[in-house]
GROMACS .gro file of C-alpha atoms in nm:
model
  414
    1MET     CA    1   4.497  -1.464  -0.357
    2ARG     CA    2   4.393  -1.107  -0.431
    3LYS     CA    3   4.305  -1.213  -0.785
    4TYR     CA    4   4.075  -1.492  -0.656
    5GLY     CA    5   3.912  -1.245  -0.418
    6ARG     CA    6   3.813  -1.026  -0.710
    7TYR     CA    7   3.663  -1.325  -0.889
    8ILE     CA    8   3.464  -1.415  -0.579
    9ILE     CA    9   3.333  -1.059  -0.548
   10LEU     CA   10   3.245  -1.065  -0.919
   11ILE     CA   11   3.049  -1.389  -0.876
   12VAL     CA   12   2.868  -1.265  -0.563
   13SER     CA   13   2.789  -0.934  -0.734
   14SER     CA   14   2.646  -1.120  -1.033
   15ILE     CA   15   2.424  -1.327  -0.804
   16HIS     CA   16   2.294  -1.016  -0.628
   17ALA     CA   17   2.238  -0.841  -0.961
   18PHE     CA   18   2.038  -1.141  -1.084
   19VAL     CA   19   1.827  -1.153  -0.764
   20LEU     CA   20   1.753  -0.782  -0.799
   21TYR     CA   21   1.671  -0.808  -1.170
   22TYR     CA   22   1.461  -1.125  -1.155
   23TYR     CA   23   1.312  -1.113  -0.804
   24GLY     CA   24   1.330  -0.742  -0.722
   25ILE     CA   25   1.512  -0.803  -0.391
   26SER     CA   26   1.801  -0.590  -0.266
   27THR     CA   27   1.988  -0.606   0.066
   28PHE     CA   28   2.254  -0.390   0.229
   29VAL     CA   29   2.509  -0.639   0.094
   30THR     CA   30   2.382  -0.551  -0.254
   31THR     CA   31   2.443  -0.185  -0.171
   32CYS     CA   32   2.800  -0.257  -0.056
   33LEU     CA   33   2.871  -0.456  -0.373
   34PHE     CA   34   2.726  -0.173  -0.581
   35TYR     CA   35   2.969   0.076  -0.424
   36TYR     CA   36   3.258  -0.169  -0.457
   37CYS     CA   37   3.189  -0.194  -0.830
   38ILE     CA   38   3.189   0.188  -0.852
   39TYR     CA   39   3.519   0.196  -0.660
   40ALA     CA   40   3.672  -0.070  -0.888
   41LEU     CA   41   3.563   0.117  -1.201
   42LEU     CA   42   3.692   0.455  -1.080
   43GLY     CA   43   4.014   0.290  -0.957
   44PHE     CA   44   4.062   0.131  -1.299
   45LEU     CA   45   4.018   0.467  -1.469
   46ALA     CA   46   4.251   0.639  -1.221
   47GLY     CA   47   4.512   0.370  -1.289
   48HIS     CA   48   4.563   0.509  -1.637
   49ILE     CA   49   4.699   0.836  -1.497
   50LYS     CA   50   5.075   0.844  -1.564
   51ASN     CA   51   5.162   1.068  -1.268
   52ASN     CA   52   5.204   0.812  -0.986
   53ASN     CA   53   5.163   1.062  -0.703
   54LEU     CA   54   4.843   1.201  -0.853
   55GLN     CA   55   4.720   0.846  -0.919
   56GLU     CA   56   4.774   0.736  -0.558
   57LEU     CA   57   4.612   1.055  -0.420
   58LEU     CA   58   4.311   1.013  -0.645
   59ILE     CA   59   4.261   0.646  -0.556
   60TRP     CA   60   4.299   0.727  -0.185
   61ASN     CA   61   4.032   0.999  -0.209
   62ILE     CA   62   3.798   0.774  -0.408
   63ARG     CA   63   3.831   0.501  -0.144
   64ASN     CA   64   3.756   0.742   0.140
   65VAL     CA   65   3.454   0.892  -0.037
   66ILE     CA   66   3.315   0.543  -0.108
   67ILE     CA   67   3.364   0.446   0.259
   68VAL     CA   68   3.174   0.758   0.368
   69PHE     CA   69   2.896   0.680   0.122
   70VAL     CA   70   2.864   0.323   0.253
   71LEU     CA   71   2.848   0.449   0.613
   72VAL     CA   72   2.577   0.699   0.514
   73GLU     CA   73   2.384   0.420   0.339
   74PHE     CA   74   2.407   0.206   0.654
   75ALA     CA   75   2.276   0.487   0.872
   76MET     CA   76   1.991   0.566   0.632
   77THR     CA   77   1.894   0.198   0.617
   78PHE     CA   78   1.915   0.096   0.983
   79ILE     CA   79   1.952   0.392   1.222
   80PRO     CA   80   1.647   0.614   1.303
   81PRO     CA   81   1.581   0.901   1.247
   82PHE     CA   82   1.792   0.874   0.931
   83THR     CA   83   1.564   0.599   0.794
   84PHE     CA   84   1.302   0.845   0.664
   85LEU     CA   85   1.366   0.726   0.306
   86ASN     CA   86   1.299   0.361   0.386
   87ASN     CA   87   0.988   0.198   0.249
   88PHE     CA   88   0.767  -0.025   0.464
   89MET     CA   89   0.953  -0.353   0.401
   90GLU     CA   90   1.292  -0.195   0.473
   91ASN     CA   91   1.165  -0.067   0.808
   92ASP     CA   92   1.004  -0.404   0.881
   93LYS     CA   93   1.264  -0.650   0.743
   94GLY     CA   94   1.569  -0.441   0.654
   95ILE     CA   95   1.544  -0.566   0.294
   96TYR     CA   96   1.415  -0.391  -0.020
   97PHE     CA   97   1.138  -0.580  -0.202
   98SER     CA   98   1.019  -0.425  -0.528
   99GLU     CA   99   0.639  -0.420  -0.537
  100CYS     CA  100   0.655  -0.483  -0.911
  101LYS     CA  101   0.789  -0.833  -0.841
  102ARG     CA  102   0.568  -0.921  -0.544
  103LYS     CA  103   0.404  -1.223  -0.704
  104ILE     CA  104   0.730  -1.387  -0.810
  105GLN     CA  105   0.885  -1.298  -0.472
  106CYS     CA  106   0.613  -1.495  -0.295
  107THR     CA  107   0.683  -1.799  -0.516
  108PHE     CA  108   1.056  -1.760  -0.451
  109LEU     CA  109   1.012  -1.744  -0.073
  110GLN     CA  110   0.772  -2.040  -0.074
  111GLU     CA  111   1.034  -2.247  -0.255
  112PHE     CA  112   1.275  -2.170   0.030
  113GLY     CA  113   1.026  -2.294   0.289
  114PHE     CA  114   0.855  -1.968   0.384
  115LYS     CA  115   0.501  -2.108   0.369
  116LYS     CA  116   0.349  -1.785   0.501
  117ALA     CA  117   0.464  -1.591   0.195
  118ARG     CA  118   0.149  -1.522  -0.006
  119PHE     CA  119   0.041  -1.296  -0.287
  120VAL     CA  120  -0.231  -1.163  -0.060
  121PHE     CA  121  -0.413  -0.965  -0.331
  122ASP     CA  122  -0.514  -1.293  -0.495
  123GLU     CA  123  -0.507  -1.529  -0.199
  124GLY     CA  124  -0.575  -1.318   0.109
  125ASN     CA  125  -0.359  -1.351   0.419
  126LEU     CA  126  -0.273  -1.691   0.564
  127PRO     CA  127  -0.611  -1.847   0.661
  128ASN     CA  128  -0.689  -1.889   1.032
  129SER     CA  129  -0.367  -1.714   1.134
  130GLN     CA  130  -0.255  -1.436   1.365
  131ARG     CA  131  -0.017  -1.146   1.312
  132VAL     CA  132   0.122  -0.905   1.569
  133VAL     CA  133   0.165  -0.550   1.440
  134ASN     CA  134   0.433  -0.370   1.641
  135ARG     CA  135   0.506  -0.014   1.534
  136ARG     CA  136   0.633   0.298   1.702
  137GLU     CA  137   0.288   0.429   1.800
  138PHE     CA  138   0.085   0.112   1.854
  139THR     CA  139   0.091  -0.265   1.903
  140TYR     CA  140  -0.202  -0.497   1.841
  141LYS     CA  141  -0.288  -0.847   1.719
  142CYS     CA  142  -0.467  -0.926   1.391
  143ASN     CA  143  -0.678  -1.242   1.364
  144TYR     CA  144  -0.750  -1.371   1.014
  145ASN     CA  145  -1.043  -1.594   0.920
  146GLN     CA  146  -1.067  -1.887   0.677
  147LEU     CA  147  -1.040  -1.654   0.377
  148GLY     CA  148  -0.738  -1.471   0.516
  149LEU     CA  149  -0.943  -1.161   0.596
  150ARG     CA  150  -0.966  -0.978   0.926
  151GLY     CA  151  -1.272  -1.046   1.140
  152LYS     CA  152  -1.535  -1.322   1.147
  153LEU     CA  153  -1.728  -1.445   0.845
  154PRO     CA  154  -2.101  -1.525   0.857
  155PRO     CA  155  -2.250  -1.851   0.723
  156LEU     CA  156  -2.318  -1.859   0.350
  157HIS     CA  157  -2.696  -1.846   0.392
  158LYS     CA  158  -2.849  -1.532   0.534
  159SER     CA  159  -3.107  -1.529   0.807
  160GLU     CA  160  -3.446  -1.366   0.776
  161LYS     CA  161  -3.431  -0.985   0.728
  162GLU     CA  162  -3.052  -0.989   0.729
  163ILE     CA  163  -2.866  -0.726   0.526
  164ARG     CA  164  -2.504  -0.793   0.438
  165VAL     CA  165  -2.247  -0.524   0.370
  166VAL     CA  166  -1.900  -0.590   0.222
  167LEU     CA  167  -1.624  -0.330   0.265
  168LEU     CA  168  -1.339  -0.335   0.014
  169GLU     CA  169  -1.004  -0.156   0.005
  170ASP     CA  170  -0.657  -0.167   0.152
  171SER     CA  171  -0.515  -0.118   0.502
  172PHE     CA  172  -0.773   0.145   0.601
  173ILE     CA  173  -1.052  -0.110   0.562
  174GLU     CA  174  -0.848  -0.399   0.703
  175GLY     CA  175  -0.784  -0.173   1.001
  176ASP     CA  176  -0.415  -0.085   1.025
  177GLY     CA  177  -0.357   0.111   1.346
  178THR     CA  178  -0.632  -0.045   1.555
  179PRO     CA  179  -0.719  -0.377   1.730
  180ASP     CA  180  -0.975  -0.625   1.599
  181ASP     CA  181  -1.259  -0.478   1.804
  182SER     CA  182  -1.238  -0.128   1.654
  183THR     CA  183  -1.196  -0.172   1.279
  184VAL     CA  184  -1.443   0.020   1.065
  185SER     CA  185  -1.634  -0.302   0.979
  186ILE     CA  186  -1.686  -0.396   1.346
  187LEU     CA  187  -1.788  -0.044   1.446
  188LEU     CA  188  -2.016  -0.006   1.143
  189GLU     CA  189  -2.199  -0.329   1.226
  190GLN     CA  190  -2.252  -0.210   1.582
  191LYS     CA  191  -2.391   0.126   1.469
  192LEU     CA  192  -2.619  -0.027   1.207
  193ASN     CA  193  -2.775  -0.265   1.460
  194THR     CA  194  -2.875  -0.007   1.722
  195ASP     CA  195  -3.235  -0.006   1.597
  196LYS     CA  196  -3.387  -0.336   1.713
  197ASP     CA  197  -3.696  -0.298   1.492
  198SER     CA  198  -3.488  -0.265   1.175
  199CYS     CA  199  -3.317  -0.530   0.966
  200LYS     CA  200  -3.018  -0.715   1.105
  201PHE     CA  201  -2.693  -0.596   0.946
  202THR     CA  202  -2.379  -0.806   0.899
  203VAL     CA  203  -2.062  -0.631   0.782
  204ILE     CA  204  -1.779  -0.828   0.617
  205ASN     CA  205  -1.427  -0.685   0.625
  206GLY     CA  206  -1.285  -0.741   0.275
  207GLY     CA  207  -0.986  -0.511   0.323
  208ILE     CA  208  -0.634  -0.632   0.240
  209SER     CA  209  -0.337  -0.412   0.329
  210GLY     CA  210  -0.155  -0.282   0.022
  211SER     CA  211  -0.435  -0.375  -0.218
  212ASN     CA  212  -0.620  -0.148  -0.461
  213PRO     CA  213  -0.978  -0.128  -0.595
  214ILE     CA  214  -0.893  -0.339  -0.903
  215TYR     CA  215  -0.753  -0.630  -0.704
  216GLU     CA  216  -1.034  -0.594  -0.451
  217GLN     CA  217  -1.305  -0.623  -0.715
  218LYS     CA  218  -1.146  -0.945  -0.840
  219PHE     CA  219  -1.128  -1.078  -0.484
  220LEU     CA  220  -1.494  -0.988  -0.437
  221TYR     CA  221  -1.602  -1.198  -0.735
  222ARG     CA  222  -1.377  -1.491  -0.647
  223ARG     CA  223  -1.433  -1.513  -0.273
  224LEU     CA  224  -1.699  -1.282  -0.130
  225LEU     CA  225  -2.003  -1.293  -0.359
  226GLN     CA  226  -2.077  -1.639  -0.218
  227PHE     CA  227  -2.190  -1.460   0.101
  228ASN     CA  228  -2.469  -1.294  -0.099
  229PRO     CA  229  -2.405  -0.926  -0.007
  230ASP     CA  230  -2.673  -0.662  -0.043
  231ILE     CA  231  -2.433  -0.369  -0.056
  232VAL     CA  232  -2.066  -0.338  -0.151
  233ILE     CA  233  -1.866  -0.031  -0.051
  234SER     CA  234  -1.550   0.004  -0.258
  235ALA     CA  235  -1.313   0.256  -0.104
  236VAL     CA  236  -1.037   0.451  -0.278
  237TYR     CA  237  -0.725   0.598  -0.114
  238SER     CA  238  -0.478   0.856  -0.239
  239ASN     CA  239  -0.198   0.608  -0.319
  240ASP     CA  240  -0.421   0.377  -0.525
  241LEU     CA  241  -0.292   0.523  -0.852
  242TRP     CA  242   0.058   0.407  -0.761
  243ASP     CA  243  -0.079   0.066  -0.657
  244ILE     CA  244  -0.261   0.031  -0.988
  245GLN     CA  245   0.053   0.129  -1.178
  246VAL     CA  246   0.249  -0.135  -0.987
  247MET     CA  247  -0.021  -0.389  -1.069
  248MET     CA  248   0.010  -0.304  -1.438
  249HIS     CA  249   0.391  -0.338  -1.414
  250GLN     CA  250   0.371  -0.667  -1.224
  251GLY     CA  251   0.672  -0.875  -1.332
  252ARG     CA  252   0.875  -0.586  -1.479
  253ILE     CA  253   1.077  -0.327  -1.285
  254PRO     CA  254   1.109   0.023  -1.434
  255MET     CA  255   1.473   0.114  -1.503
  256GLU     CA  256   1.480   0.403  -1.256
  257GLU     CA  257   1.389   0.170  -0.971
  258TYR     CA  258   1.720  -0.021  -0.982
  259PRO     CA  259   1.936   0.263  -0.841
  260PHE     CA  260   1.646   0.345  -0.608
  261ALA     CA  261   1.660  -0.012  -0.473
  262VAL     CA  262   2.032  -0.010  -0.393
  263SER     CA  263   2.103   0.347  -0.282
  264HIS     CA  264   1.940   0.579  -0.029
  265ILE     CA  265   2.171   0.858  -0.148
  266PHE     CA  266   2.014   0.824  -0.492
  267ARG     CA  267   1.670   0.849  -0.329
  268LEU     CA  268   1.774   1.169  -0.156
  269PHE     CA  269   1.883   1.310  -0.490
  270TYR     CA  270   1.574   1.169  -0.666
  271PHE     CA  271   1.327   1.323  -0.423
  272GLY     CA  272   1.509   1.622  -0.280
  273ILE     CA  273   1.696   1.764  -0.579
  274MET     CA  274   1.521   1.627  -0.887
  275LYS     CA  275   1.185   1.690  -0.712
  276HIS     CA  276   1.032   1.372  -0.854
  277ASN     CA  277   0.810   1.330  -0.551
  278ASP     CA  278   0.799   1.408  -0.180
  279PHE     CA  279   0.940   1.214   0.114
  280SER     CA  280   0.595   1.096   0.223
  281CYS     CA  281   0.542   0.883  -0.088
  282LEU     CA  282   0.840   0.650  -0.131
  283HIS     CA  283   0.730   0.479  -0.449
  284PRO     CA  284   0.927   0.524  -0.773
  285PRO     CA  285   0.861   0.623  -1.041
  286LYS     CA  286   0.655   0.942  -1.038
  287THR     CA  287   0.371   0.933  -1.287
  288THR     CA  288   0.362   1.191  -1.564
  289ARG     CA  289   0.047   1.399  -1.608
  290ARG     CA  290  -0.054   1.191  -1.910
  291ARG     CA  291   0.011   0.867  -1.723
  292ARG     CA  292  -0.190   0.995  -1.427
  293GLU     CA  293  -0.485   1.068  -1.655
  294VAL     CA  294  -0.465   0.716  -1.799
  295LEU     CA  295  -0.460   0.563  -1.448
  296LEU     CA  296  -0.749   0.781  -1.332
  297ASP     CA  297  -0.957   0.679  -1.632
  298TYR     CA  298  -0.867   0.316  -1.575
  299LEU     CA  299  -0.975   0.334  -1.211
  300GLN     CA  300  -1.299   0.516  -1.286
  301ASN     CA  301  -1.396   0.282  -1.570
  302ASP     CA  302  -1.328  -0.025  -1.358
  303LEU     CA  303  -1.538   0.107  -1.070
  304MET     CA  304  -1.826   0.205  -1.299
  305LEU     CA  305  -1.817  -0.135  -1.472
  306SER     CA  306  -1.820  -0.314  -1.136
  307LYS     CA  307  -2.109  -0.099  -1.018
  308LYS     CA  308  -2.309  -0.184  -1.330
  309GLN     CA  309  -2.238  -0.558  -1.298
  310LEU     CA  310  -2.329  -0.567  -0.931
  311ASN     CA  311  -2.643  -0.360  -0.985
  312ASN     CA  312  -2.752  -0.613  -1.251
  313GLN     CA  313  -2.728  -0.877  -0.978
  314GLY     CA  314  -2.937  -0.665  -0.741
  315ILE     CA  315  -2.638  -0.558  -0.533
  316GLU     CA  316  -2.600  -0.193  -0.435
  317MET     CA  317  -2.246  -0.062  -0.484
  318LEU     CA  318  -2.116   0.261  -0.333
  319THR     CA  319  -1.777   0.422  -0.394
  320MET     CA  320  -1.603   0.594  -0.102
  321TYR     CA  321  -1.296   0.817  -0.092
  322ILE     CA  322  -1.063   0.802   0.211
  323PRO     CA  323  -0.834   1.108   0.243
  324ALA     CA  324  -0.477   1.120   0.369
  325LYS     CA  325  -0.379   1.365   0.643
  326ASP     CA  326  -0.225   1.611   0.398
  327GLU     CA  327  -0.548   1.618   0.199
  328VAL     CA  328  -0.746   1.708   0.511
  329ILE     CA  329  -0.508   1.997   0.586
  330HIS     CA  330  -0.539   2.127   0.226
  331LYS     CA  331  -0.898   2.015   0.177
  332ASN     CA  332  -1.025   2.278  -0.068
  333GLU     CA  333  -0.714   2.259  -0.281
  334PHE     CA  334  -0.738   1.881  -0.330
  335LEU     CA  335  -1.113   1.875  -0.388
  336THR     CA  336  -1.083   2.116  -0.679
  337GLN     CA  337  -0.793   1.935  -0.848
  338LYS     CA  338  -0.927   1.730  -1.137
  339GLN     CA  339  -0.584   1.573  -1.183
  340HIS     CA  340  -0.589   1.444  -0.825
  341ILE     CA  341  -0.767   1.126  -0.731
  342SER     CA  342  -0.986   1.299  -0.469
  343GLY     CA  343  -1.130   1.553  -0.714
  344PHE     CA  344  -1.125   1.354  -1.038
  345MET     CA  345  -1.451   1.165  -1.002
  346LYS     CA  346  -1.774   1.190  -0.809
  347TYR     CA  347  -1.775   0.945  -0.519
  348ASP     CA  348  -2.095   0.829  -0.352
  349ILE     CA  349  -1.926   0.897  -0.017
  350ASN     CA  350  -1.634   1.139  -0.020
  351LEU     CA  351  -1.495   1.154   0.333
  352LEU     CA  352  -1.279   1.453   0.240
  353GLU     CA  353  -1.599   1.648   0.179
  354LEU     CA  354  -1.780   1.505   0.481
  355PHE     CA  355  -1.504   1.552   0.739
  356ASP     CA  356  -1.603   1.862   0.937
  357VAL     CA  357  -1.288   2.078   0.938
  358ASN     CA  358  -1.252   2.453   0.889
  359GLY     CA  359  -0.946   2.664   0.969
  360ILE     CA  360  -0.586   2.543   0.984
  361ARG     CA  361  -0.600   2.511   1.361
  362GLN     CA  362  -0.916   2.300   1.347
  363LYS     CA  363  -0.766   2.088   1.068
  364ASN     CA  364  -0.454   2.017   1.272
  365GLU     CA  365  -0.669   1.932   1.573
  366PHE     CA  366  -0.880   1.705   1.351
  367THR     CA  367  -0.584   1.511   1.209
  368GLY     CA  368  -0.424   1.489   1.555
  369ARG     CA  369  -0.740   1.336   1.696
  370TYR     CA  370  -0.831   1.096   1.416
  371TYR     CA  371  -0.495   1.006   1.255
  372TRP     CA  372  -0.176   0.872   1.412
  373LYS     CA  373   0.100   1.131   1.430
  374LYS     CA  374   0.369   0.926   1.253
  375ASP     CA  375   0.171   0.647   1.091
  376ALA     CA  376  -0.057   0.738   0.798
  377HIS     CA  377  -0.358   0.543   0.924
  378PHE     CA  378  -0.657   0.629   1.141
  379ARG     CA  379  -0.654   0.603   1.516
  380PRO     CA  380  -0.947   0.406   1.665
  381GLU     CA  381  -1.134   0.739   1.690
  382GLY     CA  382  -1.090   0.787   1.315
  383TYR     CA  383  -1.235   0.446   1.233
  384ASN     CA  384  -1.527   0.523   1.463
  385LEU     CA  385  -1.590   0.850   1.278
  386VAL     CA  386  -1.586   0.674   0.938
  387ALA     CA  387  -1.823   0.406   1.071
  388ALA     CA  388  -2.066   0.676   1.190
  389ILE     CA  389  -2.065   0.844   0.846
  390LEU     CA  390  -2.116   0.513   0.666
  391SER     CA  391  -2.393   0.410   0.905
  392ALA     CA  392  -2.585   0.729   0.833
  393GLN     CA  393  -2.546   0.678   0.458
  394ILE     CA  394  -2.658   0.314   0.466
  395LYS     CA  395  -2.958   0.383   0.688
  396GLU     CA  396  -3.091   0.626   0.426
  397ILE     CA  397  -3.152   0.331   0.191
  398ASP     CA  398  -3.500   0.179   0.213
  399TRP     CA  399  -3.399  -0.182   0.257
  400LYS     CA  400  -3.753  -0.309   0.309
  401LYS     CA  401  -3.825  -0.238  -0.057
  402LYS     CA  402  -3.502  -0.397  -0.175
  403VAL     CA  403  -3.511  -0.724   0.017
  404LYS     CA  404  -3.781  -0.986   0.057
  405THR     CA  405  -3.773  -1.311   0.251
  406VAL     CA  406  -3.820  -1.647   0.082
  407SER     CA  407  -3.790  -1.981   0.262
  408GLY     CA  408  -3.608  -1.837   0.561
  409PHE     CA  409  -3.333  -1.639   0.387
  410ASP     CA  410  -3.315  -1.334   0.165
  411THR     CA  411  -3.315  -1.293  -0.210
  412LYS     CA  412  -3.297  -0.964  -0.394
  413ASN     CA  413  -3.553  -0.799  -0.618
  414ASN     CA  414  -3.407  -0.683  -0.950
   0.00000   0.00000   0.00000
């Protein structure tokens, strides 16, 4: 019976290894099987020791150490505050999903009847759906429109003297951390329409949580240009280099991610001892300096190409940088780093430069007021501040010279 048990464990372990390799999915069961395989291997090696007493003592110690490791893994996966090395999906679902396999994961889940599983960077969220976001610091409901984007969409044809603005980026533009009525797109539209004698502004929220500027530009051309925008604001966030690297690895997991996926103890060693990254950025692997330069060039070239293509169609495109809390605290340091995404290129709107912070005390007060304490995103006050900055920038453009009215709706002068 014991022999059959080992065969069963071998079969189950092989299935979990295949699911991790092909689909990039790991569960706590995978972790337990991983440690069982280590125990079996070390027990096999210890079995070759001729001294029986030493052999039994060694196997007993190995078993106890493995049990302790499994208990530590359980605590670090499921029991706060020990879960600080979890990524978002582990905190949300208790399961590790490799971002490098996201597209094939969605297909896999759809085959098992999970119709809501979507590769949102291509498809958007589930059209005409709702999602409740329930986190430690906030709870709110997201409403998605017919394109799977947050907020309402206007009709395809514009009204007379209407100016349309499209915002693109990830969760900061979609509005993580705030209800539907206080996303940056809603607040920006309100601020732009305070002058009744001016043009009417409509702002479209093109943000998709977890996306990056490359995916967003593709989504713009596939889904949003039909709304005939006059201005496109493409935002960039500090983790976009990682997101772009994941996009370029889509379908293939880097070797160092496999132990990362099954072991929190490895993550502690990877981050804390090997100093590959810090605990606030739980995305393996760390990019080398050369790789970072390649990704920065790739991002800049894509944005400049998109700007040129949109300008040829009479569409104004602005790039905007959104800083993380740590960047605000160390503002001058990040702005002068050419190897960092905030200081590498010249953005049309760099919020890190425009945020009015001075000394350390003021910086801490600033981040405490505009960012959530635990979550990385803006509070509603932060989105309101960004909307005010964008509104001032957009109002500086002389739209009367850029837009003329023909047959009841607008066309653009080239």
